[in-house]
mmCIF file of C-alpha atoms in Angstrom:
data_model
loop_
_atom_site.group_PDB
_atom_site.id
_atom_site.type_symbol
_atom_site.label_atom_id
_atom_site.label_comp_id
_atom_site.label_asym_id
_atom_site.label_seq_id
_atom_site.Cartn_x
_atom_site.Cartn_y
_atom_site.Cartn_z
ATOM 1 C CA MET A 20 9.477 155.365 24.641
ATOM 2 C CA ASN A 21 6.642 152.890 25.115
ATOM 3 C CA SER A 22 4.509 152.636 21.999
ATOM 4 C CA SER A 23 1.313 152.584 24.049
ATOM 5 C CA LEU A 24 2.249 155.986 25.490
ATOM 6 C CA VAL A 25 2.847 157.326 22.022
ATOM 7 C CA GLY A 26 -0.567 156.136 20.955
ATOM 8 C CA ASN A 27 -2.266 157.886 23.878
ATOM 9 C CA GLN A 28 -0.723 161.308 23.329
ATOM 10 C CA SER A 29 -3.724 162.388 21.320
ATOM 11 C CA GLY A 30 -6.068 161.259 24.076
ATOM 12 C CA ARG A 31 -7.690 158.696 21.789
ATOM 13 C CA PRO A 32 -7.399 154.961 22.566
ATOM 14 C CA PHE A 33 -5.645 152.617 20.134
ATOM 15 C CA CYS A 34 -8.543 150.965 18.277
ATOM 16 C CA LEU A 35 -8.226 148.756 15.217
ATOM 17 C CA LEU A 36 -11.859 149.306 14.196
ATOM 18 C CA ALA A 37 -12.279 153.061 13.815
ATOM 19 C CA VAL A 38 -16.062 152.919 14.223
ATOM 20 C CA SER A 39 -15.616 151.566 17.743
ATOM 21 C CA TYR A 40 -14.315 154.811 19.220
ATOM 22 C CA LEU A 41 -16.815 157.147 20.833
ATOM 23 C CA GLU A 42 -15.983 160.524 22.368
ATOM 24 C CA THR A 43 -17.915 159.690 25.550
ATOM 25 C CA ILE A 44 -15.738 156.687 26.490
ATOM 26 C CA ASN A 45 -12.000 156.120 26.633
ATOM 27 C CA PHE A 46 -11.747 152.541 25.354
ATOM 28 C CA CYS A 47 -12.385 150.567 22.172
ATOM 29 C CA LEU A 48 -16.052 149.683 22.527
ATOM 30 C CA LEU A 49 -16.571 147.460 19.491
ATOM 31 C CA GLU A 50 -13.381 145.436 20.025
ATOM 32 C CA VAL A 51 -14.234 144.865 23.694
ATOM 33 C CA VAL A 52 -17.796 143.778 22.852
ATOM 34 C CA ILE A 53 -16.587 141.287 20.213
ATOM 35 C CA ILE A 54 -13.833 139.784 22.384
ATOM 36 C CA VAL A 55 -15.898 139.575 25.590
ATOM 37 C CA PHE A 56 -18.849 138.065 23.690
ATOM 38 C CA LEU A 57 -16.612 135.383 22.171
ATOM 39 C CA MET A 58 -14.896 134.807 25.512
ATOM 40 C CA VAL A 59 -18.199 134.122 27.286
ATOM 41 C CA LEU A 60 -19.416 131.792 24.514
ATOM 42 C CA ILE A 61 -16.134 129.851 24.326
ATOM 43 C CA ILE A 62 -15.749 129.379 28.081
ATOM 44 C CA SER A 63 -19.375 128.429 28.763
ATOM 45 C CA GLY A 64 -19.641 126.149 25.712
ATOM 46 C CA ASN A 65 -16.475 124.176 26.429
ATOM 47 C CA ILE A 66 -17.246 123.855 30.141
ATOM 48 C CA ILE A 67 -20.555 122.255 29.143
ATOM 49 C CA VAL A 68 -18.761 119.879 26.720
ATOM 50 C CA ILE A 69 -16.256 118.834 29.411
ATOM 51 C CA PHE A 70 -19.006 118.227 31.990
ATOM 52 C CA VAL A 71 -21.096 116.231 29.510
ATOM 53 C CA PHE A 72 -18.145 113.978 28.695
ATOM 54 C CA HIS A 73 -17.655 113.311 32.392
ATOM 55 C CA CYS A 74 -21.379 112.698 32.959
ATOM 56 C CA ALA A 75 -21.985 110.488 29.888
ATOM 57 C CA PRO A 76 -19.850 107.316 30.050
ATOM 58 C CA LEU A 77 -21.056 106.250 26.586
ATOM 59 C CA LEU A 78 -19.144 109.139 25.024
ATOM 60 C CA ASN A 79 -15.890 107.650 26.320
ATOM 61 C CA HIS A 80 -16.615 104.455 24.391
ATOM 62 C CA HIS A 81 -14.937 105.941 21.313
ATOM 63 C CA THR A 82 -11.184 106.535 21.452
ATOM 64 C CA THR A 83 -11.765 109.839 19.647
ATOM 65 C CA SER A 84 -13.240 111.130 22.907
ATOM 66 C CA TYR A 85 -9.646 111.550 24.144
ATOM 67 C CA PHE A 86 -8.937 114.002 21.325
ATOM 68 C CA ILE A 87 -12.343 115.694 21.563
ATOM 69 C CA GLN A 88 -11.751 116.369 25.253
ATOM 70 C CA THR A 89 -8.214 117.600 24.485
ATOM 71 C CA MET A 90 -9.706 120.063 22.002
ATOM 72 C CA ALA A 91 -12.312 121.145 24.556
ATOM 73 C CA TYR A 92 -9.649 121.884 27.191
ATOM 74 C CA ALA A 93 -7.502 123.741 24.628
ATOM 75 C CA ASP A 94 -10.509 125.788 23.446
ATOM 76 C CA LEU A 95 -11.434 126.529 27.072
ATOM 77 C CA LEU A 96 -7.942 127.914 27.664
ATOM 78 C CA VAL A 97 -8.312 130.020 24.491
ATOM 79 C CA GLY A 98 -11.454 131.553 25.996
ATOM 80 C CA VAL A 99 -9.691 132.244 29.301
ATOM 81 C CA SER A 100 -6.718 133.827 27.502
ATOM 82 C CA CYS A 101 -9.110 136.252 25.771
ATOM 83 C CA LEU A 102 -9.317 138.026 29.114
ATOM 84 C CA VAL A 103 -5.829 139.468 28.464
ATOM 85 C CA PRO A 104 -6.691 141.574 25.362
ATOM 86 C CA SER A 105 -9.982 142.566 26.999
ATOM 87 C CA LEU A 106 -8.133 144.070 29.965
ATOM 88 C CA SER A 107 -5.654 145.732 27.605
ATOM 89 C CA LEU A 108 -8.420 147.376 25.573
ATOM 90 C CA LEU A 109 -10.033 148.582 28.810
ATOM 91 C CA HIS A 110 -6.651 150.124 29.792
ATOM 92 C CA TYR A 111 -6.378 147.899 32.840
ATOM 93 C CA PRO A 112 -2.830 148.221 34.244
ATOM 94 C CA ILE A 113 -0.619 145.219 33.377
ATOM 95 C CA VAL A 114 2.523 144.497 35.403
ATOM 96 C CA LEU A 115 4.610 143.159 32.505
ATOM 97 C CA SER A 116 5.715 145.222 29.521
ATOM 98 C CA GLU A 117 3.344 145.440 26.574
ATOM 99 C CA SER A 118 5.800 143.754 24.204
ATOM 100 C CA LEU A 119 6.263 140.736 26.488
ATOM 101 C CA VAL A 120 2.515 140.387 27.124
ATOM 102 C CA CYS A 121 1.906 140.596 23.392
ATOM 103 C CA GLN A 122 4.472 137.901 22.608
ATOM 104 C CA ILE A 123 3.325 135.559 25.377
ATOM 105 C CA PHE A 124 -0.335 135.950 24.447
ATOM 106 C CA GLY A 125 0.361 135.328 20.762
ATOM 107 C CA TYR A 126 2.479 132.281 21.600
ATOM 108 C CA VAL A 127 -0.085 130.753 23.983
ATOM 109 C CA VAL A 128 -3.027 131.153 21.592
ATOM 110 C CA SER A 129 -0.949 129.768 18.704
ATOM 111 C CA VAL A 130 0.001 126.703 20.756
ATOM 112 C CA LEU A 131 -3.601 126.071 21.813
ATOM 113 C CA LYS A 132 -4.935 126.299 18.252
ATOM 114 C CA SER A 133 -2.088 124.075 17.077
ATOM 115 C CA VAL A 134 -3.264 121.488 19.618
ATOM 116 C CA SER A 135 -6.766 121.674 18.127
ATOM 117 C CA MET A 136 -5.440 121.347 14.582
ATOM 118 C CA ALA A 137 -3.214 118.383 15.459
ATOM 119 C CA SER A 138 -6.060 116.737 17.409
ATOM 120 C CA LEU A 139 -8.313 116.948 14.353
ATOM 121 C CA ALA A 140 -5.605 115.273 12.276
ATOM 122 C CA CYS A 141 -5.229 112.516 14.888
ATOM 123 C CA ILE A 142 -9.018 112.010 14.961
ATOM 124 C CA SER A 143 -9.034 111.478 11.204
ATOM 125 C CA ILE A 144 -6.165 108.975 11.505
ATOM 126 C CA ASP A 145 -8.006 107.157 14.299
ATOM 127 C CA ARG A 146 -11.177 106.816 12.212
ATOM 128 C CA TYR A 147 -9.117 105.730 9.192
ATOM 129 C CA ILE A 148 -7.508 102.916 11.220
ATOM 130 C CA ALA A 149 -10.890 101.919 12.665
ATOM 131 C CA ILE A 150 -12.359 101.459 9.174
ATOM 132 C CA THR A 151 -9.368 100.030 7.318
ATOM 133 C CA LYS A 152 -8.187 97.685 10.125
ATOM 134 C CA PRO A 153 -11.234 96.890 12.296
ATOM 135 C CA LEU A 154 -9.908 93.510 13.508
ATOM 136 C CA THR A 155 -6.591 94.856 14.823
ATOM 137 C CA TYR A 156 -7.881 98.292 15.859
ATOM 138 C CA ASN A 157 -8.081 97.521 19.601
ATOM 139 C CA THR A 158 -4.511 96.251 19.648
ATOM 140 C CA LEU A 159 -3.166 99.189 17.623
ATOM 141 C CA VAL A 160 -5.076 101.980 19.381
ATOM 142 C CA THR A 161 -4.778 101.581 23.136
ATOM 143 C CA PRO A 162 -5.476 104.116 25.919
ATOM 144 C CA TRP A 163 -1.764 104.210 26.778
ATOM 145 C CA ARG A 164 -0.794 105.033 23.190
ATOM 146 C CA LEU A 165 -3.516 107.673 23.011
ATOM 147 C CA ARG A 166 -2.159 109.410 26.111
ATOM 148 C CA ILE A 167 1.354 109.356 24.611
ATOM 149 C CA CYS A 168 -0.045 110.804 21.367
ATOM 150 C CA ILE A 169 -1.790 113.636 23.236
ATOM 151 C CA LEU A 170 1.412 114.405 25.147
ATOM 152 C CA VAL A 171 3.350 114.529 21.859
ATOM 153 C CA ILE A 172 0.725 116.912 20.416
ATOM 154 C CA TRP A 173 1.194 119.357 23.309
ATOM 155 C CA LEU A 174 4.995 119.144 23.231
ATOM 156 C CA TYR A 175 5.166 119.540 19.445
ATOM 157 C CA SER A 176 2.811 122.526 19.505
ATOM 158 C CA CYS A 177 4.900 124.220 22.195
ATOM 159 C CA LEU A 178 8.148 123.644 20.289
ATOM 160 C CA VAL A 179 6.992 124.603 16.788
ATOM 161 C CA PHE A 180 5.973 128.138 17.885
ATOM 162 C CA LEU A 181 8.864 128.719 20.286
ATOM 163 C CA PRO A 182 10.990 130.568 17.666
ATOM 164 C CA SER A 183 8.292 133.280 17.493
ATOM 165 C CA PHE A 184 9.977 135.120 20.384
ATOM 166 C CA ARG A 185 13.003 135.674 18.128
ATOM 167 C CA TRP A 186 11.833 135.357 14.506
ATOM 168 C CA GLY A 187 8.567 137.332 14.485
ATOM 169 C CA LYS A 188 4.820 136.906 14.720
ATOM 170 C CA PRO A 189 3.603 133.327 15.034
ATOM 171 C CA GLY A 190 0.351 132.035 13.565
ATOM 172 C CA TYR A 191 -1.626 134.632 15.480
ATOM 173 C CA HIS A 192 -1.867 138.436 15.227
ATOM 174 C CA GLY A 193 -2.285 139.999 18.661
ATOM 175 C CA ASP A 194 -2.846 143.384 17.112
ATOM 176 C CA VAL A 195 -5.138 144.544 19.889
ATOM 177 C CA PHE A 196 -1.821 145.494 21.513
ATOM 178 C CA ARG A 197 -0.242 148.520 19.898
ATOM 179 C CA TRP A 198 3.251 147.024 20.066
ATOM 180 C CA CYS A 199 2.005 144.007 18.119
ATOM 181 C CA ALA A 200 0.510 146.217 15.445
ATOM 182 C CA ASP A 201 3.477 148.586 15.053
ATOM 183 C CA SER A 202 6.634 146.739 16.057
ATOM 184 C CA TRP A 203 6.070 142.982 15.800
ATOM 185 C CA ASN A 204 6.399 142.063 12.136
ATOM 186 C CA THR A 205 5.810 138.794 10.363
ATOM 187 C CA ASP A 206 8.748 136.951 8.843
ATOM 188 C CA ALA A 207 8.366 135.157 5.510
ATOM 189 C CA TYR A 208 10.747 132.339 6.465
ATOM 190 C CA PHE A 209 9.031 131.757 9.810
ATOM 191 C CA THR A 210 5.657 131.728 8.059
ATOM 192 C CA LEU A 211 6.958 129.132 5.617
ATOM 193 C CA PHE A 212 8.285 127.147 8.578
ATOM 194 C CA ILE A 213 4.831 127.144 10.254
ATOM 195 C CA VAL A 214 3.094 126.153 7.021
ATOM 196 C CA VAL A 215 5.507 123.281 6.366
ATOM 197 C CA MET A 216 5.578 122.023 9.955
ATOM 198 C CA LEU A 217 1.895 122.438 10.870
ATOM 199 C CA TYR A 218 -0.690 123.733 8.394
ATOM 200 C CA ALA A 219 0.246 121.668 5.334
ATOM 201 C CA PRO A 220 0.758 118.294 7.102
ATOM 202 C CA ALA A 221 -2.450 118.619 9.131
ATOM 203 C CA ALA A 222 -4.534 119.599 6.104
ATOM 204 C CA SER A 223 -2.994 116.842 3.949
ATOM 205 C CA ILE A 224 -3.667 114.174 6.590
ATOM 206 C CA VAL A 225 -7.270 115.279 7.011
ATOM 207 C CA CYS A 226 -7.947 115.348 3.255
ATOM 208 C CA PHE A 227 -6.328 111.955 2.656
ATOM 209 C CA THR A 228 -8.000 110.130 5.549
ATOM 210 C CA TYR A 229 -11.529 111.473 5.121
ATOM 211 C CA PHE A 230 -11.433 110.968 1.356
ATOM 212 C CA ASN A 231 -10.557 107.308 1.892
ATOM 213 C CA ILE A 232 -13.009 106.943 4.803
ATOM 214 C CA PHE A 233 -15.973 108.059 2.706
ATOM 215 C CA ARG A 234 -14.775 106.033 -0.282
ATOM 216 C CA ILE A 235 -14.568 102.874 1.855
ATOM 217 C CA CYS A 236 -17.919 103.619 3.519
ATOM 218 C CA GLN A 237 -19.486 104.021 0.091
ATOM 219 C CA GLN A 238 -18.107 100.632 -0.968
ATOM 220 C CA HIS A 239 -19.352 98.996 2.252
ATOM 221 C CA THR A 240 -22.794 100.516 1.803
ATOM 222 C CA LYS A 241 -22.964 99.254 -1.768
ATOM 223 C CA GLU A 242 -21.909 95.726 -0.741
ATOM 224 C CA ILE A 243 -24.378 95.627 2.171
ATOM 225 C CA ASN A 244 -27.246 96.795 -0.016
ATOM 226 C CA GLU A 245 -26.398 94.254 -2.733
ATOM 227 C CA ARG A 246 -26.443 91.447 -0.173
ATOM 228 C CA ARG A 247 -29.732 92.650 1.303
ATOM 229 C CA VAL A 248 -31.311 92.836 -2.158
ATOM 230 C CA ARG A 249 -30.061 89.359 -3.021
ATOM 231 C CA PHE A 250 -31.330 87.749 0.184
ATOM 232 C CA SER A 251 -34.591 89.730 0.178
ATOM 233 C CA SER A 252 -35.306 88.657 -3.394
ATOM 234 C CA GLN A 253 -34.891 85.042 -2.318
ATOM 235 C CA ASP A 254 -37.243 85.558 0.652
ATOM 236 C CA GLY A 255 -39.662 87.671 -1.382
ATOM 237 C CA GLU A 256 -39.238 90.769 0.826
ATOM 238 C CA ALA A 257 -38.033 94.189 -0.243
ATOM 239 C CA GLY A 258 -34.857 95.294 1.481
ATOM 240 C CA GLU A 259 -34.143 98.876 2.539
ATOM 241 C CA ALA A 260 -30.818 100.565 1.898
ATOM 242 C CA GLN A 261 -28.610 100.623 5.000
ATOM 243 C CA PRO A 262 -25.832 103.193 5.377
ATOM 244 C CA CYS A 263 -22.352 102.327 6.610
ATOM 245 C CA PRO A 264 -22.479 102.318 10.437
ATOM 246 C CA ASP A 265 -19.158 104.200 10.706
ATOM 247 C CA LYS A 266 -20.192 106.890 8.233
ATOM 248 C CA ARG A 267 -22.540 108.733 10.594
ATOM 249 C CA TYR A 268 -19.889 109.251 13.268
ATOM 250 C CA ALA A 269 -17.314 110.108 10.606
ATOM 251 C CA MET A 270 -19.699 112.789 9.270
ATOM 252 C CA VAL A 271 -19.853 114.447 12.708
ATOM 253 C CA LEU A 272 -16.064 114.622 12.888
ATOM 254 C CA PHE A 273 -15.872 115.742 9.256
ATOM 255 C CA ARG A 274 -18.236 118.672 9.990
ATOM 256 C CA ILE A 275 -16.076 119.749 12.927
ATOM 257 C CA THR A 276 -12.942 119.549 10.771
ATOM 258 C CA SER A 277 -14.562 121.374 7.833
ATOM 259 C CA VAL A 278 -15.812 124.269 9.968
ATOM 260 C CA PHE A 279 -12.376 124.516 11.583
ATOM 261 C CA TYR A 280 -10.618 124.986 8.251
ATOM 262 C CA ILE A 281 -13.364 127.231 6.823
ATOM 263 C CA LEU A 282 -13.038 129.641 9.758
ATOM 264 C CA TRP A 283 -9.258 129.509 9.741
ATOM 265 C CA LEU A 284 -8.817 129.818 5.957
ATOM 266 C CA PRO A 285 -9.310 133.651 5.797
ATOM 267 C CA TYR A 286 -6.744 134.120 8.549
ATOM 268 C CA ILE A 287 -4.208 131.739 6.962
ATOM 269 C CA ILE A 288 -4.595 133.550 3.615
ATOM 270 C CA TYR A 289 -4.143 136.949 5.290
ATOM 271 C CA PHE A 290 -1.176 135.632 7.284
ATOM 272 C CA LEU A 291 0.532 134.511 4.064
ATOM 273 C CA LEU A 292 -0.238 137.800 2.275
ATOM 274 C CA GLU A 293 1.098 139.902 5.136
ATOM 275 C CA SER A 294 4.226 137.790 5.497
ATOM 276 C CA SER A 295 5.022 138.216 1.806
ATOM 277 C CA ASN A 296 4.375 142.011 2.010
ATOM 278 C CA VAL A 297 1.526 141.772 -0.486
ATOM 279 C CA TYR A 298 -1.290 143.082 1.720
ATOM 280 C CA SER A 299 -1.504 144.422 5.256
ATOM 281 C CA ASN A 300 -4.565 145.867 6.989
ATOM 282 C CA ARG A 301 -5.266 146.136 10.725
ATOM 283 C CA VAL A 302 -9.027 145.716 10.361
ATOM 284 C CA ALA A 303 -8.562 142.591 8.242
ATOM 285 C CA SER A 304 -6.052 141.273 10.764
ATOM 286 C CA PHE A 305 -8.469 141.752 13.658
ATOM 287 C CA LEU A 306 -11.517 140.299 11.878
ATOM 288 C CA THR A 307 -9.759 137.228 10.426
ATOM 289 C CA THR A 308 -8.040 136.502 13.738
ATOM 290 C CA TRP A 309 -11.173 136.578 15.867
ATOM 291 C CA LEU A 310 -13.168 134.745 13.202
ATOM 292 C CA ALA A 311 -10.624 131.935 13.538
ATOM 293 C CA ILE A 312 -10.766 132.058 17.345
ATOM 294 C CA SER A 313 -14.579 131.776 17.204
ATOM 295 C CA ASN A 314 -14.023 128.190 16.061
ATOM 296 C CA SER A 315 -13.355 127.355 19.724
ATOM 297 C CA PHE A 316 -17.100 127.778 20.294
ATOM 298 C CA CYS A 317 -18.286 126.274 16.994
ATOM 299 C CA ASN A 318 -16.875 122.861 17.945
ATOM 300 C CA CYS A 319 -19.294 122.747 20.902
ATOM 301 C CA VAL A 320 -22.299 123.639 18.744
ATOM 302 C CA ILE A 321 -21.525 121.135 15.982
ATOM 303 C CA TYR A 322 -20.882 118.259 18.357
ATOM 304 C CA SER A 323 -23.982 118.968 20.438
ATOM 305 C CA LEU A 324 -26.214 119.162 17.355
ATOM 306 C CA SER A 325 -24.743 116.171 15.514
ATOM 307 C CA ASN A 326 -24.065 113.509 18.143
ATOM 308 C CA SER A 327 -27.112 111.764 19.608
ATOM 309 C CA VAL A 328 -25.158 110.303 22.548
ATOM 310 C CA PHE A 329 -23.857 113.780 23.382
ATOM 311 C CA GLN A 330 -27.426 115.114 23.273
ATOM 312 C CA LYS A 331 -28.525 112.425 25.751
ATOM 313 C CA GLY A 332 -25.617 113.302 28.023
ATOM 314 C CA LEU A 333 -26.506 117.004 27.781
ATOM 315 C CA LYS A 334 -30.127 116.241 28.717
ATOM 316 C CA ARG A 335 -28.920 114.135 31.639
ATOM 317 C CA LEU A 336 -26.647 116.946 32.817
ATOM 318 C CA SER A 337 -29.370 119.590 32.486
ATOM 319 C CA GLY A 338 -31.822 117.286 34.286
ATOM 320 C CA ALA A 339 -29.356 116.796 37.136
ATOM 321 C CA ILE A 340 -28.815 120.557 37.416
ATOM 322 C CA CYS A 341 -32.568 121.229 37.398
ATOM 323 C CA ALA A 342 -33.103 118.527 40.031
ATOM 324 C CA SER A 343 -30.380 119.981 42.267
ATOM 325 C CA CYS A 344 -31.906 123.452 41.860
ATOM 326 C CA ALA A 345 -35.396 122.111 42.616
ATOM 327 C CA ARG A 346 -34.404 120.382 45.868
ATOM 328 C CA PRO A 347 -33.702 123.583 47.868
ATOM 329 C CA ARG A 348 -36.896 125.114 46.482
ATOM 330 C CA VAL A 349 -38.964 122.069 47.522
ATOM 331 C CA ALA A 350 -37.318 122.064 50.945
ATOM 332 C CA LYS A 351 -38.001 125.787 51.284
ATOM 333 C CA ASP A 352 -41.640 125.346 50.231
ATOM 334 C CA SER A 353 -42.146 122.464 52.663
ATOM 335 C CA SER A 354 -40.588 124.441 55.524
ATOM 336 C CA THR A 355 -42.754 127.425 54.631
ATOM 337 C CA SER A 356 -45.893 125.291 54.609
ATOM 338 C CA ARG A 357 -44.964 123.778 57.973
ATOM 339 C CA SER A 358 -44.378 127.230 59.453
ATOM 340 C CA LYS A 359 -47.746 128.384 58.107
ATOM 341 C CA ARG A 360 -49.480 125.391 59.654
ATOM 342 C CA SER A 361 -47.792 125.986 62.994
ATOM 343 C CA SER A 362 -48.616 129.686 62.897
ATOM 344 C CA ASN A 363 -52.213 128.922 62.034
ATOM 345 C CA GLY A 364 -52.374 126.521 64.975
ATOM 346 C CA CYS A 365 -51.145 129.263 67.317
ATOM 347 C CA HIS A 366 -53.867 131.640 66.222
ATOM 348 C CA VAL A 367 -56.677 129.097 66.708
#
């Protein structure tokens, strides 16, 4: 018997958050509100990021823009995929079986977030090469190699989560589906496999590269300031401290990476606890999962608030939209004024 039918025998919908159920409606209100709210924010935010990158050529000056745009497209697809659990919670009829929808949805979201995680690791490597080998950077990091790297990221992410259809839950809990909550269990060995193949390498790369980036930037800043003080003392002028020029851009990327791991840390901890049969709770599963998915919107906010070139591109895009909206209004006003003048002439 289908597990969803079993859950509906009592007439109450399957809701992970008990406070979301109201007697006047037949769906999980709180879950739907949370998922739809995040879906709207993620889709709208990443569409804006993608348009700004296309409208601001200066943003494409950095090779990291390839990975930022890859993350934006992956996060956009995460937002679109959120439509699936929303329809399920609203009891919208789905053609495929609940177990297959649950597995496919969990696999797709896991792949997309793996792309984001791998892209962040590649961004940190790119900035590390740019600072440690500035003279040979353009020969080492070429657009062709970047495209190959992005293709490898997508292929690797698709392959690393492929065993989830046979071994158990991947790095995502689709517990909004009843079959996911009751029948799809985590496997300790598969969890260890995901940690070894994805989480641990990505986190280690990020920690190593950014630690060395800021250490090198600190050394460069110290050397630059010492030279300025020495030359200014000879000229009799006081020199001001100048920060490392690469440090500001590295800080933007570091904020994005830090927020990513902060939002994903509760879920990773819960995922490990559930896999080892130490702790299991549906409410905790739902909250940690959608807290992690909210990172797909946070990337847009951090980048828009931290990058001055992105802010200029956003202003240019908003100005173009306002101008395009104003043109029909001006044309309408001018046609209205002409019609008024002609009508007034007829009455004279």
